[in-house]
Amino acid sequence: DVYKRQVYLFGALICSVDQAIGIEKRVLSVATRFQDLHGDMVPLGFEIHAVDIFHGKSYWRNVGQGARFDLLESTVDAVLAEKPQFVVRGINQPRYRAKYADWAYPVHEQTMGYLFEQIETQMDRDFRGEKVLIFADEHHAAPDARARLQTARTRAIRGQISKPLEHFFDTVYFGPSSHSSMLQATDVCTYFYQRARYALSAGGTWKQKRIDQIGKKVDQLLTFDHIWRP
């Protein structure tokens, strides 16, 4: 998930088992190569977390910005090589709260409901007869979200999920992204989706050119995106 003042959004990679295995192997290979080059600056088994790497937080401040961009772009390249589907659902927060006020569901809950609904649509269209297993990043609302998903597998949830999630087998709520190459890959793709669209531009600088370059690669994966503006 990516939280911005105006837009709250979730991104998801939808892939077959073979694609998931391929992404994991490629992302691990990217991390290993980076470790070989910069092992004196980052800890063994570091997490590819887009926000920390992009902004040079914590130990990432020891790594040059160019090398950090190379790592992030290589991660997107690893995903792109396997050609999974990438879907994004989001909500314009000010308009959502202005319209529904005290009646509004928590924005992360509403957004995730829309994302699950879109995954069900993709499954019904492209993977009919198959089931999907959801891996989601850690969140404080995990127990409530898991219970809601169990309900949504058999019936729609008014105001959040408009149809039963019949292709959902189960979900893993919520795994630590530090131990999942797939979650890290999804995080990077989602980050550059929003960065290229909603962040302040760095103008004609080389930094903005790298952002645009990575954003265009993410867009090659994009199967569906929609930001709801009530």
PDB file of C-alpha atoms in Angstrom:
ATOM      1  CA  ASP A   1       0.000   0.000   0.000  1.00  0.00           C
ATOM      2  CA  VAL A   2       1.118   3.566  -0.614  1.00  0.00           C
ATOM      3  CA  TYR A   3      -0.180   6.385   1.587  1.00  0.00           C
ATOM      4  CA  LYS A   4      -0.216   9.914   0.195  1.00  0.00           C
ATOM      5  CA  ARG A   5      -2.157  12.921   1.404  1.00  0.00           C
ATOM      6  CA  GLN A   6      -4.451  12.868  -1.647  1.00  0.00           C
ATOM      7  CA  VAL A   7      -4.476   9.238  -2.779  1.00  0.00           C
ATOM      8  CA  TYR A   8      -4.386   5.968  -0.875  1.00  0.00           C
ATOM      9  CA  LEU A   9      -3.734   2.969  -3.072  1.00  0.00           C
ATOM     10  CA  PHE A  10      -2.860  -0.707  -3.107  1.00  0.00           C
ATOM     11  CA  GLY A  11      -1.049  -2.591  -5.837  1.00  0.00           C
ATOM     12  CA  ALA A  12      -1.021  -6.334  -6.502  1.00  0.00           C
ATOM     13  CA  LEU A  13       0.900  -8.693  -8.762  1.00  0.00           C
ATOM     14  CA  ILE A  14      -1.221 -11.545 -10.122  1.00  0.00           C
ATOM     15  CA  CYS A  15       0.893 -14.417 -11.335  1.00  0.00           C
ATOM     16  CA  SER A  16       0.977 -18.159 -11.863  1.00  0.00           C
ATOM     17  CA  VAL A  17       3.065 -20.407  -9.623  1.00  0.00           C
ATOM     18  CA  ASP A  18       5.796 -20.538 -12.274  1.00  0.00           C
ATOM     19  CA  GLN A  19       5.810 -16.751 -12.596  1.00  0.00           C
ATOM     20  CA  ALA A  20       6.000 -16.336  -8.811  1.00  0.00           C
ATOM     21  CA  ILE A  21       8.938 -18.735  -8.602  1.00  0.00           C
ATOM     22  CA  GLY A  22      10.620 -16.906 -11.471  1.00  0.00           C
ATOM     23  CA  ILE A  23      10.159 -13.499  -9.851  1.00  0.00           C
ATOM     24  CA  GLU A  24      11.523 -14.758  -6.557  1.00  0.00           C
ATOM     25  CA  LYS A  25      14.633 -16.232  -8.199  1.00  0.00           C
ATOM     26  CA  ARG A  26      15.263 -13.098 -10.230  1.00  0.00           C
ATOM     27  CA  VAL A  27      14.783 -10.703  -7.304  1.00  0.00           C
ATOM     28  CA  LEU A  28      17.057 -12.809  -5.099  1.00  0.00           C
ATOM     29  CA  SER A  29      19.645 -12.741  -7.881  1.00  0.00           C
ATOM     30  CA  VAL A  30      19.371  -8.938  -8.054  1.00  0.00           C
ATOM     31  CA  ALA A  31      19.884  -8.719  -4.293  1.00  0.00           C
ATOM     32  CA  THR A  32      22.873 -11.083  -4.395  1.00  0.00           C
ATOM     33  CA  ARG A  33      24.601  -9.056  -7.116  1.00  0.00           C
ATOM     34  CA  PHE A  34      23.989  -5.851  -5.185  1.00  0.00           C
ATOM     35  CA  GLN A  35      25.311  -7.480  -1.999  1.00  0.00           C
ATOM     36  CA  ASP A  36      28.486  -8.478  -3.839  1.00  0.00           C
ATOM     37  CA  LEU A  37      29.035  -4.888  -4.944  1.00  0.00           C
ATOM     38  CA  HIS A  38      27.949  -3.037  -1.796  1.00  0.00           C
ATOM     39  CA  GLY A  39      28.139  -5.601   0.996  1.00  0.00           C
ATOM     40  CA  ASP A  40      30.224  -3.272   3.134  1.00  0.00           C
ATOM     41  CA  MET A  41      27.379  -0.732   3.134  1.00  0.00           C
ATOM     42  CA  VAL A  42      24.243  -2.829   3.597  1.00  0.00           C
ATOM     43  CA  PRO A  43      23.475  -5.767   5.915  1.00  0.00           C
ATOM     44  CA  LEU A  44      23.293  -9.335   4.703  1.00  0.00           C
ATOM     45  CA  GLY A  45      19.766 -10.187   3.617  1.00  0.00           C
ATOM     46  CA  PHE A  46      18.704  -6.529   3.270  1.00  0.00           C
ATOM     47  CA  GLU A  47      15.117  -5.728   2.326  1.00  0.00           C
ATOM     48  CA  ILE A  48      14.315  -4.107  -1.015  1.00  0.00           C
ATOM     49  CA  HIS A  49      11.939  -1.522   0.403  1.00  0.00           C
ATOM     50  CA  ALA A  50      11.250   1.226  -2.103  1.00  0.00           C
ATOM     51  CA  VAL A  51      10.689   4.192   0.226  1.00  0.00           C
ATOM     52  CA  ASP A  52      13.796   3.544   2.319  1.00  0.00           C
ATOM     53  CA  ILE A  53      16.003   2.951  -0.722  1.00  0.00           C
ATOM     54  CA  PHE A  54      14.658   5.899  -2.722  1.00  0.00           C
ATOM     55  CA  HIS A  55      15.099   8.372   0.132  1.00  0.00           C
ATOM     56  CA  GLY A  56      18.354   6.900   1.449  1.00  0.00           C
ATOM     57  CA  LYS A  57      16.998   6.078   4.896  1.00  0.00           C
ATOM     58  CA  SER A  58      18.933   4.177   7.559  1.00  0.00           C
ATOM     59  CA  TYR A  59      21.927   2.272   6.131  1.00  0.00           C
ATOM     60  CA  TRP A  60      20.848   3.179   2.584  1.00  0.00           C
ATOM     61  CA  ARG A  61      22.329   6.628   3.105  1.00  0.00           C
ATOM     62  CA  ASN A  62      25.717   4.942   2.723  1.00  0.00           C
ATOM     63  CA  VAL A  63      24.894   3.930  -0.865  1.00  0.00           C
ATOM     64  CA  GLY A  64      25.048   6.396  -3.738  1.00  0.00           C
ATOM     65  CA  GLN A  65      21.763   7.468  -5.284  1.00  0.00           C
ATOM     66  CA  GLY A  66      22.694   6.088  -8.688  1.00  0.00           C
ATOM     67  CA  ALA A  67      23.346   2.633  -7.252  1.00  0.00           C
ATOM     68  CA  ARG A  68      20.073   2.765  -5.337  1.00  0.00           C
ATOM     69  CA  PHE A  69      18.173   3.598  -8.525  1.00  0.00           C
ATOM     70  CA  ASP A  70      19.958   0.717 -10.274  1.00  0.00           C
ATOM     71  CA  LEU A  71      18.745  -1.671  -7.564  1.00  0.00           C
ATOM     72  CA  LEU A  72      15.149  -0.469  -7.811  1.00  0.00           C
ATOM     73  CA  GLU A  73      15.110  -0.589 -11.600  1.00  0.00           C
ATOM     74  CA  SER A  74      16.689  -4.058 -11.624  1.00  0.00           C
ATOM     75  CA  THR A  75      13.923  -5.227  -9.291  1.00  0.00           C
ATOM     76  CA  VAL A  76      11.272  -3.969 -11.722  1.00  0.00           C
ATOM     77  CA  ASP A  77      13.180  -5.628 -14.583  1.00  0.00           C
ATOM     78  CA  ALA A  78      13.078  -8.917 -12.663  1.00  0.00           C
ATOM     79  CA  VAL A  79       9.288  -8.668 -12.434  1.00  0.00           C
ATOM     80  CA  LEU A  80       8.876  -7.539 -16.028  1.00  0.00           C
ATOM     81  CA  ALA A  81      10.794 -10.565 -17.296  1.00  0.00           C
ATOM     82  CA  GLU A  82       8.065 -12.877 -15.927  1.00  0.00           C
ATOM     83  CA  LYS A  83       5.138 -10.826 -17.321  1.00  0.00           C
ATOM     84  CA  PRO A  84       2.668 -11.038 -14.400  1.00  0.00           C
ATOM     85  CA  GLN A  85      -0.414  -8.839 -14.205  1.00  0.00           C
ATOM     86  CA  PHE A  86      -0.201  -5.677 -12.111  1.00  0.00           C
ATOM     87  CA  VAL A  87      -3.405  -4.084 -10.824  1.00  0.00           C
ATOM     88  CA  VAL A  88      -3.911  -0.948  -8.744  1.00  0.00           C
ATOM     89  CA  ARG A  89      -6.959   0.361  -6.920  1.00  0.00           C
ATOM     90  CA  GLY A  90      -7.030   3.581  -4.955  1.00  0.00           C
ATOM     91  CA  ILE A  91      -9.206   6.247  -3.366  1.00  0.00           C
ATOM     92  CA  ASN A  92      -9.010  10.019  -3.390  1.00  0.00           C
ATOM     93  CA  GLN A  93      -8.959  10.547   0.371  1.00  0.00           C
ATOM     94  CA  PRO A  94     -10.201  14.149   0.744  1.00  0.00           C
ATOM     95  CA  ARG A  95     -13.211  13.519  -1.511  1.00  0.00           C
ATOM     96  CA  TYR A  96     -13.956  10.191   0.153  1.00  0.00           C
ATOM     97  CA  ARG A  97     -13.977  11.703   3.641  1.00  0.00           C
ATOM     98  CA  ALA A  98     -15.874  14.792   2.508  1.00  0.00           C
ATOM     99  CA  LYS A  99     -18.654  12.681   0.997  1.00  0.00           C
ATOM    100  CA  TYR A 100     -19.018  10.017   3.681  1.00  0.00           C
ATOM    101  CA  ALA A 101     -17.661  11.792   6.787  1.00  0.00           C
ATOM    102  CA  ASP A 102     -18.334   9.661   9.886  1.00  0.00           C
ATOM    103  CA  TRP A 103     -19.963   6.976   7.733  1.00  0.00           C
ATOM    104  CA  ALA A 104     -16.743   6.261   5.869  1.00  0.00           C
ATOM    105  CA  TYR A 105     -15.055   2.897   6.288  1.00  0.00           C
ATOM    106  CA  PRO A 106     -11.339   3.088   7.149  1.00  0.00           C
ATOM    107  CA  VAL A 107      -9.629   4.026   3.890  1.00  0.00           C
ATOM    108  CA  HIS A 108      -7.243   1.047   3.925  1.00  0.00           C
ATOM    109  CA  GLU A 109     -10.199  -1.320   4.425  1.00  0.00           C
ATOM    110  CA  GLN A 110     -12.199   0.229   1.591  1.00  0.00           C
ATOM    111  CA  THR A 111      -9.231   0.267  -0.780  1.00  0.00           C
ATOM    112  CA  MET A 112      -8.309  -3.333  -0.093  1.00  0.00           C
ATOM    113  CA  GLY A 113     -11.916  -4.373  -0.718  1.00  0.00           C
ATOM    114  CA  TYR A 114     -11.786  -2.738  -4.139  1.00  0.00           C
ATOM    115  CA  LEU A 115      -8.437  -4.387  -4.880  1.00  0.00           C
ATOM    116  CA  PHE A 116      -9.776  -7.836  -3.959  1.00  0.00           C
ATOM    117  CA  GLU A 117     -12.802  -7.224  -6.156  1.00  0.00           C
ATOM    118  CA  GLN A 118     -10.520  -6.383  -9.084  1.00  0.00           C
ATOM    119  CA  ILE A 119      -8.397  -9.486  -8.492  1.00  0.00           C
ATOM    120  CA  GLU A 120     -11.590 -11.560  -8.606  1.00  0.00           C
ATOM    121  CA  THR A 121     -12.470  -9.903 -11.932  1.00  0.00           C
ATOM    122  CA  GLN A 122      -9.029 -10.701 -13.361  1.00  0.00           C
ATOM    123  CA  MET A 123      -9.252 -14.276 -12.124  1.00  0.00           C
ATOM    124  CA  ASP A 124     -12.694 -14.786 -13.647  1.00  0.00           C
ATOM    125  CA  ARG A 125     -11.516 -13.386 -16.955  1.00  0.00           C
ATOM    126  CA  ASP A 126      -8.034 -14.901 -17.288  1.00  0.00           C
ATOM    127  CA  PHE A 127      -7.775 -17.799 -14.806  1.00  0.00           C
ATOM    128  CA  ARG A 128     -11.270 -19.245 -14.749  1.00  0.00           C
ATOM    129  CA  GLY A 129     -11.356 -22.580 -12.933  1.00  0.00           C
ATOM    130  CA  GLU A 130      -8.277 -21.720 -10.855  1.00  0.00           C
ATOM    131  CA  LYS A 131      -7.892 -20.358  -7.325  1.00  0.00           C
ATOM    132  CA  VAL A 132      -5.744 -17.539  -6.009  1.00  0.00           C
ATOM    133  CA  LEU A 133      -3.719 -17.425  -2.796  1.00  0.00           C
ATOM    134  CA  ILE A 134      -3.183 -13.904  -1.494  1.00  0.00           C
ATOM    135  CA  PHE A 135       0.020 -12.783   0.210  1.00  0.00           C
ATOM    136  CA  ALA A 136      -0.327  -9.367   1.836  1.00  0.00           C
ATOM    137  CA  ASP A 137       2.093  -7.130   3.702  1.00  0.00           C
ATOM    138  CA  GLU A 138       1.881  -6.654   7.463  1.00  0.00           C
ATOM    139  CA  HIS A 139      -0.878  -4.373   8.739  1.00  0.00           C
ATOM    140  CA  HIS A 140      -2.413  -3.664  12.139  1.00  0.00           C
ATOM    141  CA  ALA A 141      -5.870  -4.503  10.757  1.00  0.00           C
ATOM    142  CA  ALA A 142      -4.900  -8.040   9.741  1.00  0.00           C
ATOM    143  CA  PRO A 143      -7.422  -9.975  11.905  1.00  0.00           C
ATOM    144  CA  ASP A 144     -10.401  -7.887  10.754  1.00  0.00           C
ATOM    145  CA  ALA A 145      -9.301  -8.050   7.131  1.00  0.00           C
ATOM    146  CA  ARG A 146      -8.901 -11.805   7.234  1.00  0.00           C
ATOM    147  CA  ALA A 147     -12.350 -12.268   8.778  1.00  0.00           C
ATOM    148  CA  ARG A 148     -13.889  -9.995   6.158  1.00  0.00           C
ATOM    149  CA  LEU A 149     -12.224 -11.950   3.373  1.00  0.00           C
ATOM    150  CA  GLN A 150     -13.614 -15.219   4.683  1.00  0.00           C
ATOM    151  CA  THR A 151     -17.093 -13.694   4.512  1.00  0.00           C
ATOM    152  CA  ALA A 152     -16.490 -12.236   1.053  1.00  0.00           C
ATOM    153  CA  ARG A 153     -15.638 -15.650  -0.364  1.00  0.00           C
ATOM    154  CA  THR A 154     -19.311 -16.595  -0.127  1.00  0.00           C
ATOM    155  CA  ARG A 155     -21.159 -13.287  -0.508  1.00  0.00           C
ATOM    156  CA  ALA A 156     -20.746  -9.650  -1.419  1.00  0.00           C
ATOM    157  CA  ILE A 157     -20.092  -7.104   1.328  1.00  0.00           C
ATOM    158  CA  ARG A 158     -22.264  -4.060   0.899  1.00  0.00           C
ATOM    159  CA  GLY A 159     -20.332  -0.894   0.147  1.00  0.00           C
ATOM    160  CA  GLN A 160     -16.979  -2.663  -0.129  1.00  0.00           C
ATOM    161  CA  ILE A 161     -16.968  -5.772  -2.320  1.00  0.00           C
ATOM    162  CA  SER A 162     -19.750  -6.053  -4.878  1.00  0.00           C
ATOM    163  CA  LYS A 163     -19.470  -9.768  -5.659  1.00  0.00           C
ATOM    164  CA  PRO A 164     -18.335 -12.984  -3.960  1.00  0.00           C
ATOM    165  CA  LEU A 165     -14.617 -13.707  -4.194  1.00  0.00           C
ATOM    166  CA  GLU A 166     -15.193 -17.167  -5.598  1.00  0.00           C
ATOM    167  CA  HIS A 167     -11.658 -17.582  -6.948  1.00  0.00           C
ATOM    168  CA  PHE A 168     -10.013 -16.829  -3.595  1.00  0.00           C
ATOM    169  CA  PHE A 169      -8.631 -19.944  -1.916  1.00  0.00           C
ATOM    170  CA  ASP A 170      -7.096 -18.270   1.123  1.00  0.00           C
ATOM    171  CA  THR A 171      -4.839 -15.455   2.196  1.00  0.00           C
ATOM    172  CA  VAL A 172      -1.726 -15.102   4.280  1.00  0.00           C
ATOM    173  CA  TYR A 173      -2.377 -12.099   6.572  1.00  0.00           C
ATOM    174  CA  PHE A 174       0.019 -10.516   6.920  1.00  0.00           C
ATOM    175  CA  GLY A 175       3.526 -11.603   6.037  1.00  0.00           C
ATOM    176  CA  PRO A 176       6.600  -9.521   6.821  1.00  0.00           C
ATOM    177  CA  SER A 177       7.868  -8.107   3.554  1.00  0.00           C
ATOM    178  CA  SER A 178      11.459  -8.473   4.768  1.00  0.00           C
ATOM    179  CA  HIS A 179      11.097 -12.224   4.231  1.00  0.00           C
ATOM    180  CA  SER A 180       9.252 -12.157   0.908  1.00  0.00           C
ATOM    181  CA  SER A 181      10.768 -11.303  -2.472  1.00  0.00           C
ATOM    182  CA  MET A 182       7.271 -11.159  -3.969  1.00  0.00           C
ATOM    183  CA  LEU A 183       6.069  -8.572  -1.452  1.00  0.00           C
ATOM    184  CA  GLN A 184       9.219  -6.531  -2.030  1.00  0.00           C
ATOM    185  CA  ALA A 185       8.725  -6.680  -5.793  1.00  0.00           C
ATOM    186  CA  THR A 186       5.103  -5.580  -5.436  1.00  0.00           C
ATOM    187  CA  ASP A 187       6.156  -2.752  -3.144  1.00  0.00           C
ATOM    188  CA  VAL A 188       8.648  -1.400  -5.687  1.00  0.00           C
ATOM    189  CA  CYS A 189       6.159  -1.584  -8.566  1.00  0.00           C
ATOM    190  CA  THR A 190       3.457   0.126  -6.508  1.00  0.00           C
ATOM    191  CA  TYR A 191       5.851   2.816  -5.323  1.00  0.00           C
ATOM    192  CA  PHE A 192       6.891   3.822  -8.839  1.00  0.00           C
ATOM    193  CA  TYR A 193       3.300   3.686 -10.061  1.00  0.00           C
ATOM    194  CA  GLN A 194       2.390   6.387  -7.552  1.00  0.00           C
ATOM    195  CA  ARG A 195       5.723   8.216  -7.747  1.00  0.00           C
ATOM    196  CA  ALA A 196       5.382   8.776 -11.481  1.00  0.00           C
ATOM    197  CA  ARG A 197       1.799  10.056 -11.104  1.00  0.00           C
ATOM    198  CA  TYR A 198       1.318  11.803  -7.766  1.00  0.00           C
ATOM    199  CA  ALA A 199       4.679  12.957  -6.429  1.00  0.00           C
ATOM    200  CA  LEU A 200       6.109  16.394  -7.094  1.00  0.00           C
ATOM    201  CA  SER A 201       8.259  16.355 -10.211  1.00  0.00           C
ATOM    202  CA  ALA A 202      12.003  16.793  -9.893  1.00  0.00           C
ATOM    203  CA  GLY A 203      11.929  18.721 -13.157  1.00  0.00           C
ATOM    204  CA  GLY A 204      14.435  17.891 -15.887  1.00  0.00           C
ATOM    205  CA  THR A 205      16.953  16.368 -13.503  1.00  0.00           C
ATOM    206  CA  TRP A 206      18.561  12.951 -14.012  1.00  0.00           C
ATOM    207  CA  LYS A 207      16.631  11.824 -10.933  1.00  0.00           C
ATOM    208  CA  GLN A 208      13.273  12.535 -12.571  1.00  0.00           C
ATOM    209  CA  LYS A 209      14.455  10.840 -15.756  1.00  0.00           C
ATOM    210  CA  ARG A 210      15.188   7.670 -13.767  1.00  0.00           C
ATOM    211  CA  ILE A 211      11.774   7.883 -12.074  1.00  0.00           C
ATOM    212  CA  ASP A 212      10.064   8.241 -15.459  1.00  0.00           C
ATOM    213  CA  GLN A 213      12.115   5.400 -16.906  1.00  0.00           C
ATOM    214  CA  ILE A 214      11.204   2.991 -14.109  1.00  0.00           C
ATOM    215  CA  GLY A 215       7.594   4.191 -14.117  1.00  0.00           C
ATOM    216  CA  LYS A 216       7.275   3.355 -17.819  1.00  0.00           C
ATOM    217  CA  LYS A 217       8.491  -0.170 -17.136  1.00  0.00           C
ATOM    218  CA  VAL A 218       5.927  -0.581 -14.369  1.00  0.00           C
ATOM    219  CA  ASP A 219       3.245   0.610 -16.774  1.00  0.00           C
ATOM    220  CA  GLN A 220       4.144  -2.263 -19.118  1.00  0.00           C
ATOM    221  CA  LEU A 221       2.939  -4.599 -16.361  1.00  0.00           C
ATOM    222  CA  LEU A 222      -0.230  -2.652 -15.648  1.00  0.00           C
ATOM    223  CA  THR A 223      -3.404  -4.548 -16.496  1.00  0.00           C
ATOM    224  CA  PHE A 224      -5.901  -2.382 -14.629  1.00  0.00           C
ATOM    225  CA  ASP A 225      -5.810   0.748 -12.501  1.00  0.00           C
ATOM    226  CA  HIS A 226      -8.497   3.007 -11.109  1.00  0.00           C
ATOM    227  CA  ILE A 227      -8.482   5.744  -8.499  1.00  0.00           C
ATOM    228  CA  TRP A 228     -11.991   6.325  -7.153  1.00  0.00           C
ATOM    229  CA  ARG A 229     -12.905   9.980  -6.796  1.00  0.00           C
ATOM    230  CA  PRO A 230     -16.323  10.088  -5.078  1.00  0.00           C
TER     231      PRO A 230
END
